[in-house]
Coordinates of C-alpha atoms in Angstrom, one line a residue:
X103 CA -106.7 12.4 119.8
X104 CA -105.1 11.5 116.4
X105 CA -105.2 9.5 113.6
X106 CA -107.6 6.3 115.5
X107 CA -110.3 8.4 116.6
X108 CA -112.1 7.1 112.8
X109 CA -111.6 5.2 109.6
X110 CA -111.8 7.6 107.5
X111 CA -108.3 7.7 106.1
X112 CA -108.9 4.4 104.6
X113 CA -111.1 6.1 101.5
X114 CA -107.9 6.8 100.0
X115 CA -107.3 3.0 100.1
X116 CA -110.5 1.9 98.6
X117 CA -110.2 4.3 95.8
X118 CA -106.5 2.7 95.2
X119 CA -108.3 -0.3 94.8
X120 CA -110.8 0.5 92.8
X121 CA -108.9 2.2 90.4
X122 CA -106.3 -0.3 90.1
X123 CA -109.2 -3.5 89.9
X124 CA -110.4 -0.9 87.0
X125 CA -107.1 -0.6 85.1
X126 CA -106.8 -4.3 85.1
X127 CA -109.9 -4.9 84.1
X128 CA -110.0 -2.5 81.2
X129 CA -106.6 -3.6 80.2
X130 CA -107.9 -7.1 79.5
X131 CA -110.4 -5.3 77.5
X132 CA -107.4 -4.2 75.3
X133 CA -108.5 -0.3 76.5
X134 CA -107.2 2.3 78.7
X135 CA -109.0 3.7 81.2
X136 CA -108.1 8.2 82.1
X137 CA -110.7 7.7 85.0
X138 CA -109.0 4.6 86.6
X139 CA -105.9 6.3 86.3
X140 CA -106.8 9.5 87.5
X141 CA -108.7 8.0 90.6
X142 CA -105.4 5.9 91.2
X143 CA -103.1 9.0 91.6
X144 CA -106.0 11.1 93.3
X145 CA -106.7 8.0 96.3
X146 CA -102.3 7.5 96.7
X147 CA -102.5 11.6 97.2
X148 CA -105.9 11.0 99.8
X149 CA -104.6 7.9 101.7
X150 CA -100.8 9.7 102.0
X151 CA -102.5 13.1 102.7
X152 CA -105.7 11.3 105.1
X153 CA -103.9 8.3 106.7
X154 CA -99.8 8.4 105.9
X155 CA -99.0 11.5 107.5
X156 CA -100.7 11.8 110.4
X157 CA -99.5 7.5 111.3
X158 CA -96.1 9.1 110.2
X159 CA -96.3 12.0 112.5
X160 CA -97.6 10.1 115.6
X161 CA -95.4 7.4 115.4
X162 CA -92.4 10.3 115.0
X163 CA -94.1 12.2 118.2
X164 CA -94.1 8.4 120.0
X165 CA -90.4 7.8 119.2
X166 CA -89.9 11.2 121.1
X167 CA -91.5 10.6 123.8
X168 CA -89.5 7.0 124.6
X169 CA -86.1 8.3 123.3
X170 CA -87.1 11.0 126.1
X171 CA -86.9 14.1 123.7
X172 CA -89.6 15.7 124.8
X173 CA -89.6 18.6 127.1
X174 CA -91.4 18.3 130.5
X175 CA -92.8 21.3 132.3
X176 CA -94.9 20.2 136.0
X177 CA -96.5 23.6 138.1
X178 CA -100.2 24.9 138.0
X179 CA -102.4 25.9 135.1
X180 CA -102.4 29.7 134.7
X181 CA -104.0 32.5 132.5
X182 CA -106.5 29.6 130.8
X183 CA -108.7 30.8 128.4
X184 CA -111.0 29.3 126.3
X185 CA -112.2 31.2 123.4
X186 CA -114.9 30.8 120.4
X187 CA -113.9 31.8 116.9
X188 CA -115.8 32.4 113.9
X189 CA -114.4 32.2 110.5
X190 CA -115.9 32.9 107.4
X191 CA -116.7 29.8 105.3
X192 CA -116.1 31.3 101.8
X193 CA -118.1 28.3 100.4
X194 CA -121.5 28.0 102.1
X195 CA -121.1 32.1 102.7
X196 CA -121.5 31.0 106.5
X197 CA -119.4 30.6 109.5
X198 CA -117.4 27.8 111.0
X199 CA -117.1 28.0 115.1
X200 CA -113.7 26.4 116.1
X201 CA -112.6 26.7 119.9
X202 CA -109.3 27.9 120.7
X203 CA -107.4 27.0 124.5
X204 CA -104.3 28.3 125.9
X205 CA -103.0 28.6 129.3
X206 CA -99.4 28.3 131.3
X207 CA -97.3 25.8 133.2
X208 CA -94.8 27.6 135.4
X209 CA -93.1 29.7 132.4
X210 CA -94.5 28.0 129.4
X211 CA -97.4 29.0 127.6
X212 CA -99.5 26.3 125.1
X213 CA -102.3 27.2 123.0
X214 CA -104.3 25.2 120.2
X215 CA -108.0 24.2 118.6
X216 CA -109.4 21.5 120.6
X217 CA -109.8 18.6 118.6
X218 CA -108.1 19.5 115.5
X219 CA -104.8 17.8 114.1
X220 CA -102.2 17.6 114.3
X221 CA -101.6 14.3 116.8
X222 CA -101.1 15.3 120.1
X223 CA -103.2 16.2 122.9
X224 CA -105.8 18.8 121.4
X225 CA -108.7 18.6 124.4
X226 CA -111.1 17.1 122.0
X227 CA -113.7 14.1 122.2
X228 CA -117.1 14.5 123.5
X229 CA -115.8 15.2 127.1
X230 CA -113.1 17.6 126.6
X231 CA -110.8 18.1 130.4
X232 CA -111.7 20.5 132.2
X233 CA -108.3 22.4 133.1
X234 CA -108.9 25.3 135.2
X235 CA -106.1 27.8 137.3
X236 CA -104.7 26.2 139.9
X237 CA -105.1 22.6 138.9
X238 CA -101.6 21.1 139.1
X239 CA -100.4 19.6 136.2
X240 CA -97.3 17.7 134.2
X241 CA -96.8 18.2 130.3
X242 CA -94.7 16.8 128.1
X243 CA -94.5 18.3 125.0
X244 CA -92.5 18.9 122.2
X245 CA -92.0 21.9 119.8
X246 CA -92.5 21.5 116.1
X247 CA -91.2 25.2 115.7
X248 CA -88.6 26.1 118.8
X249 CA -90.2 29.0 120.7
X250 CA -93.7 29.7 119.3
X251 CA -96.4 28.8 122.2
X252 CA -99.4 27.5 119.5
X253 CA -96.4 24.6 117.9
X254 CA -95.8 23.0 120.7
X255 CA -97.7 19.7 120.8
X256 CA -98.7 18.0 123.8
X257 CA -97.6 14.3 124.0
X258 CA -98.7 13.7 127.6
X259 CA -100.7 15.6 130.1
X260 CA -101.1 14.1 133.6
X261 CA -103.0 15.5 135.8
X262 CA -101.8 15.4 139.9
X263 CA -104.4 13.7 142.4
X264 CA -104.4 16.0 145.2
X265 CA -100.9 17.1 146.1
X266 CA -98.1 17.1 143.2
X267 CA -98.2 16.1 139.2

């Protein structure tokens, strides 16, 4: 799950190219256009905010995983929960549901929001997996922030065919 899974990044894009088509085009009129420009800094922040930095941060995760950075822990899923959570949505005055899955391999524990970013494996998509105690797994992962169990982001998760991962 990351940055493919839709297009939407490239909005940031088309409002780059909008805005510049419009400054060109109102700077043959001999005017200057505030909205062109204004829509040309606002899609440069969108497409680095929606499209550069998470391309940036999977390609950063990829490089660690073939320079073999990444930390690899193999045993059997332990303690997994899986766990609704309701937020308040100060905007609509509602609540937004998010699901939040953590468990253990061997002595390390993992936990994150299924199918949020960042890149990484997040259990996410129309079929999430369904990990369970006792299935025998092999993660490699790597920790954004050394020692805290919800930043370390899964980079591959195989699971074993009968006997060992």
């Amino acid at each position: 799950y990351g940055y493919r899974d839709g297009y939407w990044f490239l909005i940031g894009g088309i409002v780059v190219a909008l805005a510049i088509g419009g400054i060109l085009w109102q700077k043959r009129r001999g005017r200057r256009s505030i909205l062109a420009w204004f829509l040309l800094v606002m899609g440069l922040v969108a497409g680095l905010g929606g499209g550069g930095v998470p391309l940036w941060d999977h390609h950063r995760l990829v490089e660690h995983l073939r320079a073999g950075r990444c930390l690899v822990v193999e045993g059997e899923v332990g303690s997994h929960s899986v766990e609704r959570v309701k937020s308040k949505n100060v905007r609509s005055g509602g609540y937004n549901t998010s699901t939040w899955e953590a468990f253990y391999v061997a002595d390390v524990a993992f936990g994150f929001y299924r199918g949020r970013t960042p890149v990484g494996f997040l259990n996410g998509g129309k079929t999430p997996i369904d990990l369970h105690d006792g299935m025998r797994i092999r993660i490699h992962y790597f920790e954004d922030v050394p020692g805290q169990f919800d930043h370390r982001r899964i980079v591959r998760l195989e699971i074993a065919r009968g006997g060992q991962a």
